[in-house]
């Protein structure tokens, strides 16, 4: 028995209506799920395939109106159709569309859930977090690269504000990259604390992330006034910071050791640092090791290391030479002396080796004397500050680390 066309048409509309209803319910689940559980909504919406949330709700409302109109036609077969009869469902549809737009605006403005910038099938629908990053501002080397890469990556999908307690190359470079940077000169900790508190009341961050002793101290002072989750990245062993400067070690170092006890979460950059924190009584349940990341989006290709080294440091190297390199500040905490002594022992067995030291610091004169005393001054190259560093690493056969 063949069904009448009107019945087939109505069943088709009902099926489409149920599918759209399922989609709308999943949208609501995504919105409220992200609000109350802080999950990344894109993980639970991979099955969505529509490019626009407003568009699918629009279609859903249109089908609903059509079903209502068919039901009304069936109940009132003799009703008189006028030219203005179609204005009623069109008006209803327009009002419903405006209410849909209001829903999306409400989710964006109140709960920071961006439902439109990227379709869910492309990994969209992320909850935008407000993150306050704080640093000393004098960071160089690995810490500088780590913080800059971290803040730049977080800013792609979140609202990030970077506070520097010193004006200089770091905050200027961050501002040049389009990052939101605030500079508060570190006159005294209480003045900085008050400025940060005013910024918190304006910016309203959901988490505070600190780097270094000054930022840790200000973060601990702020945490006493504002109950906001506070985390810190442990870039080095805090007991070895300011090594070689007893005054700073017993002032800034001691204050930093105290401030670390008031953190909610810890992010060591190495397993060794995590083990050191645990042995000193820090809770491992509030700790997560995250190694320093490197940006490989622009790999070095078609690179002539012989020409690069000749141009940079006027050193002639041959293809059969083994080049060893280390990039670090020439300070006591980096223990470059061990690196030089170890290289002196290796070069006795492999005379075609060279050591390149990329970095500067107060220990450079002592390191030069050590190389002279060990008889390897002609095999050690002091490169000074190297930027960018990618070509330096591409030139080396062996990358060295000391710890």
Tab-separated table of C-alpha atoms in Angstrom:
chain	number	residue	atom	x	y	z
A	1	UNK	CA	0.000	0.000	0.000
A	2	UNK	CA	1.452	3.312	-1.057
A	3	UNK	CA	1.311	6.146	1.465
A	4	UNK	CA	-0.153	9.440	0.350
A	5	UNK	CA	2.400	12.140	-0.557
A	6	UNK	CA	1.186	14.353	2.282
A	7	UNK	CA	1.960	11.600	4.829
A	8	UNK	CA	5.421	11.000	3.341
A	9	UNK	CA	6.110	14.727	3.436
A	10	UNK	CA	5.036	14.971	7.030
A	11	UNK	CA	7.080	11.918	8.125
A	12	UNK	CA	10.146	13.409	6.432
A	13	UNK	CA	9.672	16.645	8.328
A	14	UNK	CA	9.256	14.758	11.603
A	15	UNK	CA	12.485	12.796	10.990
A	16	UNK	CA	14.405	15.976	10.228
A	17	UNK	CA	12.858	17.567	13.271
A	18	UNK	CA	14.075	14.726	15.524
A	19	UNK	CA	17.598	14.897	14.083
A	20	UNK	CA	17.770	18.644	14.607
A	21	UNK	CA	16.344	18.261	18.105
A	22	UNK	CA	19.163	15.810	18.888
A	23	UNK	CA	21.693	18.313	17.603
A	24	UNK	CA	20.229	21.181	19.648
A	25	UNK	CA	20.181	19.042	22.787
A	26	UNK	CA	23.824	18.135	22.233
A	27	UNK	CA	24.581	21.845	21.816
A	28	UNK	CA	22.996	22.605	25.171
A	29	UNK	CA	24.855	19.684	26.721
A	30	UNK	CA	28.088	21.088	25.331
A	31	UNK	CA	27.411	24.603	26.644
A	32	UNK	CA	26.363	23.666	30.156
A	33	UNK	CA	28.881	20.819	30.367
A	34	UNK	CA	31.715	23.208	29.651
A	35	UNK	CA	30.381	25.736	32.154
A	36	UNK	CA	30.133	23.366	35.084
A	37	UNK	CA	32.976	20.936	34.425
A	38	UNK	CA	35.557	23.117	32.633
A	39	UNK	CA	36.024	20.513	29.931
A	40	UNK	CA	37.125	21.254	26.405
A	41	UNK	CA	33.818	21.114	24.578
A	42	UNK	CA	35.454	20.155	21.313
A	43	UNK	CA	36.158	16.689	22.741
A	44	UNK	CA	32.439	15.898	23.124
A	45	UNK	CA	31.285	17.492	19.876
A	46	UNK	CA	33.358	15.737	17.257
A	47	UNK	CA	30.217	14.205	15.715
A	48	UNK	CA	28.854	17.618	14.712
A	49	UNK	CA	29.260	18.318	11.038
A	50	UNK	CA	27.338	21.562	10.516
A	51	UNK	CA	29.437	24.668	9.854
A	52	UNK	CA	27.236	27.079	11.793
A	53	UNK	CA	25.388	26.658	15.067
A	54	UNK	CA	22.972	29.479	14.276
A	55	UNK	CA	22.267	27.920	10.893
A	56	UNK	CA	21.309	24.506	12.257
A	57	UNK	CA	19.049	26.036	14.916
A	58	UNK	CA	17.495	28.159	12.190
A	59	UNK	CA	16.722	25.024	10.173
A	60	UNK	CA	15.415	23.306	13.289
A	61	UNK	CA	12.998	26.165	14.002
A	62	UNK	CA	11.872	26.295	10.366
A	63	UNK	CA	11.009	22.578	10.371
A	64	UNK	CA	9.177	23.001	13.664
A	65	UNK	CA	7.092	25.811	12.181
A	66	UNK	CA	6.319	23.745	9.098
A	67	UNK	CA	5.119	20.835	11.246
A	68	UNK	CA	2.959	23.238	13.244
A	69	UNK	CA	1.513	24.671	10.035
A	70	UNK	CA	0.695	21.174	8.696
A	71	UNK	CA	-0.987	20.279	11.979
A	72	UNK	CA	-3.026	23.460	11.837
A	73	UNK	CA	-4.020	22.764	8.218
A	74	UNK	CA	-5.156	19.269	9.161
A	75	UNK	CA	-7.213	20.561	12.089
A	76	UNK	CA	-8.766	23.428	10.069
A	77	UNK	CA	-9.196	22.163	6.524
A	78	UNK	CA	-11.737	24.868	5.672
A	79	UNK	CA	-9.822	27.858	6.977
A	80	UNK	CA	-9.598	30.765	4.557
A	81	UNK	CA	-6.046	31.421	3.358
A	82	UNK	CA	-5.179	35.075	2.956
A	83	UNK	CA	-2.067	36.755	1.519
A	84	UNK	CA	-1.022	37.548	5.073
A	85	UNK	CA	-1.240	33.972	6.371
A	86	UNK	CA	2.457	33.285	5.757
A	87	UNK	CA	3.537	36.293	7.820
A	88	UNK	CA	2.744	34.528	11.101
A	89	UNK	CA	5.288	31.662	10.771
A	90	UNK	CA	7.828	34.026	9.203
A	91	UNK	CA	7.540	36.384	12.166
A	92	UNK	CA	7.831	33.459	14.570
A	93	UNK	CA	10.900	32.257	12.713
A	94	UNK	CA	12.529	35.709	12.823
A	95	UNK	CA	11.936	36.066	16.568
A	96	UNK	CA	13.282	32.572	17.195
A	97	UNK	CA	16.379	33.380	15.168
A	98	UNK	CA	17.022	36.467	17.290
A	99	UNK	CA	16.641	34.393	20.447
A	100	UNK	CA	19.194	31.914	19.027
A	101	UNK	CA	21.656	34.765	18.458
A	102	UNK	CA	21.040	35.920	22.016
A	103	UNK	CA	21.903	32.435	23.299
A	104	UNK	CA	25.227	32.471	21.481
A	105	UNK	CA	26.005	35.992	22.706
A	106	UNK	CA	25.096	34.961	26.270
A	107	UNK	CA	27.438	31.963	26.155
A	108	UNK	CA	30.257	34.147	24.788
A	109	UNK	CA	29.942	37.174	27.067
A	110	UNK	CA	28.991	35.537	30.368
A	111	UNK	CA	30.784	32.194	30.296
A	112	UNK	CA	33.564	32.865	27.756
A	113	UNK	CA	32.457	29.978	25.555
A	114	UNK	CA	33.129	30.748	21.919
A	115	UNK	CA	30.560	28.821	19.859
A	116	UNK	CA	31.150	30.456	16.513
A	117	UNK	CA	34.813	31.188	15.772
A	118	UNK	CA	35.574	27.609	14.743
A	119	UNK	CA	33.085	24.861	13.827
A	120	UNK	CA	33.048	21.973	16.309
A	121	UNK	CA	33.961	19.525	13.553
A	122	UNK	CA	37.235	21.495	13.202
A	123	UNK	CA	38.051	21.353	16.904
A	124	UNK	CA	36.171	24.486	17.971
A	125	UNK	CA	33.908	25.308	20.895
A	126	UNK	CA	36.689	25.880	23.393
A	127	UNK	CA	36.184	27.570	26.695
A	128	UNK	CA	38.299	30.722	26.766
A	129	UNK	CA	40.269	31.016	30.018
A	130	UNK	CA	41.651	34.230	31.454
A	131	UNK	CA	45.240	33.542	32.526
A	132	UNK	CA	47.568	35.949	34.310
A	133	UNK	CA	51.247	35.196	33.663
A	134	UNK	CA	53.839	36.914	35.883
A	135	UNK	CA	57.627	36.994	35.481
A	136	UNK	CA	60.598	38.977	36.712
A	137	UNK	CA	61.330	40.483	33.299
A	138	UNK	CA	65.079	39.906	33.281
A	139	UNK	CA	64.756	36.308	32.102
A	140	UNK	CA	67.197	35.227	29.410
A	141	UNK	CA	68.139	31.989	27.699
A	142	UNK	CA	65.961	28.944	28.229
A	143	UNK	CA	63.581	30.601	30.701
A	144	UNK	CA	62.932	33.464	28.288
A	145	UNK	CA	62.293	31.106	25.386
A	146	UNK	CA	60.037	28.919	27.525
A	147	UNK	CA	57.885	31.788	28.815
A	148	UNK	CA	57.617	33.491	25.429
A	149	UNK	CA	56.621	30.278	23.652
A	150	UNK	CA	54.141	29.372	26.395
A	151	UNK	CA	52.395	32.753	26.491
A	152	UNK	CA	52.237	33.010	22.715
A	153	UNK	CA	50.718	29.526	22.376
A	154	UNK	CA	48.188	30.088	25.179
A	155	UNK	CA	47.117	33.396	23.648
A	156	UNK	CA	45.894	31.624	20.521
A	157	UNK	CA	42.857	30.163	22.329
A	158	UNK	CA	42.728	32.076	25.644
A	159	UNK	CA	42.794	35.579	27.069
A	160	UNK	CA	46.308	35.956	28.524
A	161	UNK	CA	47.864	38.940	30.282
A	162	UNK	CA	51.636	38.953	30.875
A	163	UNK	CA	53.020	41.003	33.785
A	164	UNK	CA	56.725	41.874	33.826
A	165	UNK	CA	58.365	43.391	36.903
A	166	UNK	CA	61.123	44.941	34.828
A	167	UNK	CA	61.161	46.898	31.610
A	168	UNK	CA	63.585	45.683	28.989
A	169	UNK	CA	64.039	43.498	25.904
A	170	UNK	CA	61.728	40.723	27.101
A	171	UNK	CA	58.492	42.723	27.576
A	172	UNK	CA	59.267	44.789	24.480
A	173	UNK	CA	59.677	41.649	22.370
A	174	UNK	CA	56.464	40.221	23.804
A	175	UNK	CA	54.581	43.427	22.977
A	176	UNK	CA	56.048	43.384	19.458
A	177	UNK	CA	54.568	39.905	19.009
A	178	UNK	CA	51.118	41.268	19.826
A	179	UNK	CA	50.880	39.935	23.392
A	180	UNK	CA	49.049	41.758	26.169
A	181	UNK	CA	51.915	42.980	28.380
A	182	UNK	CA	51.871	45.079	31.560
A	183	UNK	CA	55.114	46.389	33.085
A	184	UNK	CA	55.217	47.093	36.837
A	185	UNK	CA	58.634	48.259	37.979
A	186	UNK	CA	59.760	46.272	41.021
A	187	UNK	CA	60.286	49.137	43.482
A	188	UNK	CA	59.142	47.153	46.499
A	189	UNK	CA	56.937	44.064	46.805
A	190	UNK	CA	54.019	45.871	48.434
A	191	UNK	CA	53.742	48.430	45.633
A	192	UNK	CA	53.818	45.658	43.037
A	193	UNK	CA	51.264	43.666	44.992
A	194	UNK	CA	48.818	46.586	44.979
A	195	UNK	CA	49.254	47.106	41.236
A	196	UNK	CA	48.707	43.419	40.558
A	197	UNK	CA	45.597	43.413	42.774
A	198	UNK	CA	44.147	46.293	40.744
A	199	UNK	CA	44.928	44.396	37.542
A	200	UNK	CA	43.266	41.250	38.906
A	201	UNK	CA	40.092	43.174	39.743
A	202	UNK	CA	40.044	44.498	36.183
A	203	UNK	CA	41.210	41.420	34.273
A	204	UNK	CA	39.530	38.812	36.518
A	205	UNK	CA	41.882	35.879	35.813
A	206	UNK	CA	40.871	32.308	36.534
A	207	UNK	CA	44.438	31.178	37.237
A	208	UNK	CA	47.733	32.923	38.041
A	209	UNK	CA	50.972	31.445	36.679
A	210	UNK	CA	54.304	32.727	38.020
A	211	UNK	CA	57.916	32.371	36.861
A	212	UNK	CA	60.926	33.212	39.034
A	213	UNK	CA	61.506	34.451	42.574
A	214	UNK	CA	60.022	37.957	42.224
A	215	UNK	CA	56.875	36.695	40.532
A	216	UNK	CA	56.549	33.873	43.099
A	217	UNK	CA	56.748	36.356	45.973
A	218	UNK	CA	54.146	38.708	44.465
A	219	UNK	CA	51.928	35.738	43.596
A	220	UNK	CA	52.015	34.451	47.177
A	221	UNK	CA	51.169	37.938	48.502
A	222	UNK	CA	48.295	38.284	46.033
A	223	UNK	CA	46.934	34.842	46.869
A	224	UNK	CA	46.342	35.983	50.462
A	225	UNK	CA	44.012	38.693	49.147
A	226	UNK	CA	42.363	36.976	46.169
A	227	UNK	CA	41.439	33.306	46.292
A	228	UNK	CA	42.605	32.465	42.784
A	229	UNK	CA	44.464	29.223	41.914
A	230	UNK	CA	48.197	29.917	41.880
A	231	UNK	CA	50.767	27.827	40.052
A	232	UNK	CA	54.469	28.244	39.336
A	233	UNK	CA	56.940	26.844	36.848
A	234	UNK	CA	60.086	25.637	38.621
A	235	UNK	CA	62.776	26.477	36.062
A	236	UNK	CA	65.725	25.589	38.324
A	237	UNK	CA	66.644	24.397	41.801
A	238	UNK	CA	65.624	27.357	43.956
A	239	UNK	CA	68.370	26.560	46.479
A	240	UNK	CA	71.005	27.069	43.780
A	241	UNK	CA	69.592	30.336	42.445
A	242	UNK	CA	71.806	33.394	42.995
A	243	UNK	CA	74.796	31.104	43.536
A	244	UNK	CA	77.905	33.245	43.793
A	245	UNK	CA	75.966	36.177	45.256
A	246	UNK	CA	75.469	35.496	48.995
A	247	UNK	CA	73.436	38.678	49.606
A	248	UNK	CA	70.838	37.836	46.936
A	249	UNK	CA	70.892	34.172	47.912
A	250	UNK	CA	69.972	34.916	51.541
A	251	UNK	CA	67.367	37.586	50.639
A	252	UNK	CA	65.632	36.845	47.334
A	253	UNK	CA	66.476	33.153	47.581
A	254	UNK	CA	65.013	32.819	51.073
A	255	UNK	CA	61.864	34.775	50.162
A	256	UNK	CA	61.406	32.582	47.101
A	257	UNK	CA	61.745	29.391	49.182
A	258	UNK	CA	59.027	30.680	51.523
A	259	UNK	CA	56.737	31.818	48.685
A	260	UNK	CA	56.905	28.398	47.033
A	261	UNK	CA	55.188	26.876	50.062
A	262	UNK	CA	52.051	28.928	49.319
A	263	UNK	CA	51.570	27.708	45.743
A	264	UNK	CA	48.649	25.508	44.751
A	265	UNK	CA	50.362	23.725	41.853
A	266	UNK	CA	53.934	23.187	40.681
A	267	UNK	CA	55.255	22.588	37.185
A	268	UNK	CA	58.913	21.446	37.251
A	269	UNK	CA	60.657	21.425	33.877
A	270	UNK	CA	62.672	18.264	34.656
A	271	UNK	CA	62.221	15.032	36.566
A	272	UNK	CA	65.249	15.831	38.713
A	273	UNK	CA	63.609	19.048	39.929
A	274	UNK	CA	60.394	17.187	40.702
A	275	UNK	CA	62.293	14.653	42.791
A	276	UNK	CA	64.080	17.466	44.635
A	277	UNK	CA	60.758	19.161	45.444
A	278	UNK	CA	59.225	15.907	46.692
A	279	UNK	CA	62.192	15.175	48.973
A	280	UNK	CA	61.774	18.666	50.446
A	281	UNK	CA	58.169	18.059	51.414
A	282	UNK	CA	56.198	19.372	48.431
A	283	UNK	CA	53.020	17.457	47.628
A	284	UNK	CA	53.530	15.297	44.503
A	285	UNK	CA	49.759	15.275	43.923
A	286	UNK	CA	49.973	18.992	43.118
A	287	UNK	CA	52.902	18.589	40.748
A	288	UNK	CA	53.181	17.926	37.014
A	289	UNK	CA	56.443	17.726	35.064
A	290	UNK	CA	56.289	19.532	31.711
A	291	UNK	CA	59.501	19.760	29.739
A	292	UNK	CA	60.548	22.926	27.957
A	293	UNK	CA	59.012	22.988	24.505
A	294	UNK	CA	60.689	23.966	21.255
A	295	UNK	CA	59.085	25.408	18.157
A	296	UNK	CA	59.861	23.288	15.105
A	297	UNK	CA	57.441	25.001	12.725
A	298	UNK	CA	60.345	26.487	10.748
A	299	UNK	CA	63.116	23.832	10.567
A	300	UNK	CA	66.561	24.815	9.342
A	301	UNK	CA	67.018	23.509	5.787
A	302	UNK	CA	69.800	23.723	3.187
A	303	UNK	CA	72.196	24.941	5.858
A	304	UNK	CA	75.986	25.301	5.420
A	305	UNK	CA	77.453	25.110	8.903
A	306	UNK	CA	81.008	25.809	7.726
A	307	UNK	CA	79.999	29.152	6.237
A	308	UNK	CA	77.783	29.982	9.239
A	309	UNK	CA	80.553	29.377	11.806
A	310	UNK	CA	83.085	31.287	9.700
A	311	UNK	CA	80.736	34.253	9.399
A	312	UNK	CA	79.694	34.322	13.051
A	313	UNK	CA	82.957	33.596	14.911
A	314	UNK	CA	85.668	33.582	12.233
A	315	UNK	CA	86.489	29.932	12.964
A	316	UNK	CA	87.424	27.484	10.215
A	317	UNK	CA	86.008	23.999	10.713
A	318	UNK	CA	86.419	20.941	8.534
A	319	UNK	CA	83.879	18.281	7.647
A	320	UNK	CA	85.632	15.621	9.734
A	321	UNK	CA	85.529	17.660	12.941
A	322	UNK	CA	83.034	16.752	15.659
A	323	UNK	CA	81.394	19.904	16.992
A	324	UNK	CA	80.051	19.903	20.545
A	325	UNK	CA	77.899	22.785	21.759
A	326	UNK	CA	76.074	24.014	24.817
A	327	UNK	CA	73.752	27.022	25.071
A	328	UNK	CA	73.483	28.378	28.615
A	329	UNK	CA	74.264	31.366	30.765
A	330	UNK	CA	77.874	31.320	31.942
A	331	UNK	CA	76.944	31.387	35.612
A	332	UNK	CA	77.673	29.150	38.559
A	333	UNK	CA	74.223	27.555	38.607
A	334	UNK	CA	74.744	26.197	35.054
A	335	UNK	CA	78.051	24.526	36.053
A	336	UNK	CA	79.796	25.097	32.711
A	337	UNK	CA	83.104	24.283	34.450
A	338	UNK	CA	82.108	20.613	34.501
A	339	UNK	CA	81.361	20.797	30.784
A	340	UNK	CA	84.822	22.234	30.015
A	341	UNK	CA	86.609	19.663	32.197
A	342	UNK	CA	84.653	16.819	30.611
A	343	UNK	CA	85.493	18.089	27.134
A	344	UNK	CA	89.184	18.294	28.072
A	345	UNK	CA	89.140	14.582	28.890
A	346	UNK	CA	87.278	13.679	25.686
A	347	UNK	CA	89.497	15.707	23.356
A	348	UNK	CA	92.544	13.752	24.486
A	349	UNK	CA	91.016	10.623	22.947
A	350	UNK	CA	89.343	12.415	20.009
A	351	UNK	CA	91.555	15.338	18.968
A	352	UNK	CA	89.243	16.468	16.135
A	353	UNK	CA	86.580	17.726	18.573
A	354	UNK	CA	85.626	21.364	19.188
A	355	UNK	CA	83.546	22.917	21.956
A	356	UNK	CA	81.256	25.900	21.303
A	357	UNK	CA	79.873	27.789	24.323
A	358	UNK	CA	76.824	29.898	23.399
A	359	UNK	CA	76.016	32.370	26.143
A	360	UNK	CA	77.520	35.058	28.320
A	361	UNK	CA	77.817	35.677	32.032
A	362	UNK	CA	80.068	36.565	34.920
A	363	UNK	CA	81.945	33.233	34.783
A	364	UNK	CA	83.366	33.782	31.273
A	365	UNK	CA	86.832	35.039	32.437
A	366	UNK	CA	87.181	32.071	34.809
A	367	UNK	CA	86.152	29.652	32.064
A	368	UNK	CA	88.714	31.116	29.680
A	369	UNK	CA	91.416	30.648	32.326
A	370	UNK	CA	90.281	27.080	32.925
A	371	UNK	CA	90.485	26.292	29.199
A	372	UNK	CA	93.972	27.784	29.110
A	373	UNK	CA	95.104	25.783	32.149
A	374	UNK	CA	93.750	22.567	30.610
A	375	UNK	CA	95.544	23.282	27.329
A	376	UNK	CA	92.371	23.300	25.217
A	377	UNK	CA	91.950	27.020	24.566
A	378	UNK	CA	92.430	26.454	20.822
A	379	UNK	CA	89.587	23.896	20.821
A	380	UNK	CA	87.054	25.990	22.796
A	381	UNK	CA	85.079	28.795	21.126
A	382	UNK	CA	83.275	31.373	23.290
A	383	UNK	CA	80.368	32.431	21.084
A	384	UNK	CA	78.792	35.040	23.340
A	385	UNK	CA	75.054	35.649	23.194
A	386	UNK	CA	73.558	33.805	20.202
A	387	UNK	CA	70.180	34.724	18.738
A	388	UNK	CA	68.437	33.078	17.017
A	389	UNK	CA	69.674	29.796	18.439
A	390	UNK	CA	68.240	27.356	15.877
A	391	UNK	CA	71.196	27.626	13.458
A	392	UNK	CA	73.623	27.146	16.339
A	393	UNK	CA	72.027	23.822	17.274
A	394	UNK	CA	71.856	22.834	13.600
A	395	UNK	CA	75.633	23.313	13.380
A	396	UNK	CA	76.451	21.005	16.272
A	397	UNK	CA	77.012	17.252	16.100
A	398	UNK	CA	76.577	16.819	19.862
A	399	UNK	CA	74.407	18.989	22.130
A	400	UNK	CA	75.720	19.051	25.702
A	401	UNK	CA	73.898	19.602	29.000
A	402	UNK	CA	75.244	19.960	32.541
A	403	UNK	CA	73.294	19.405	35.713
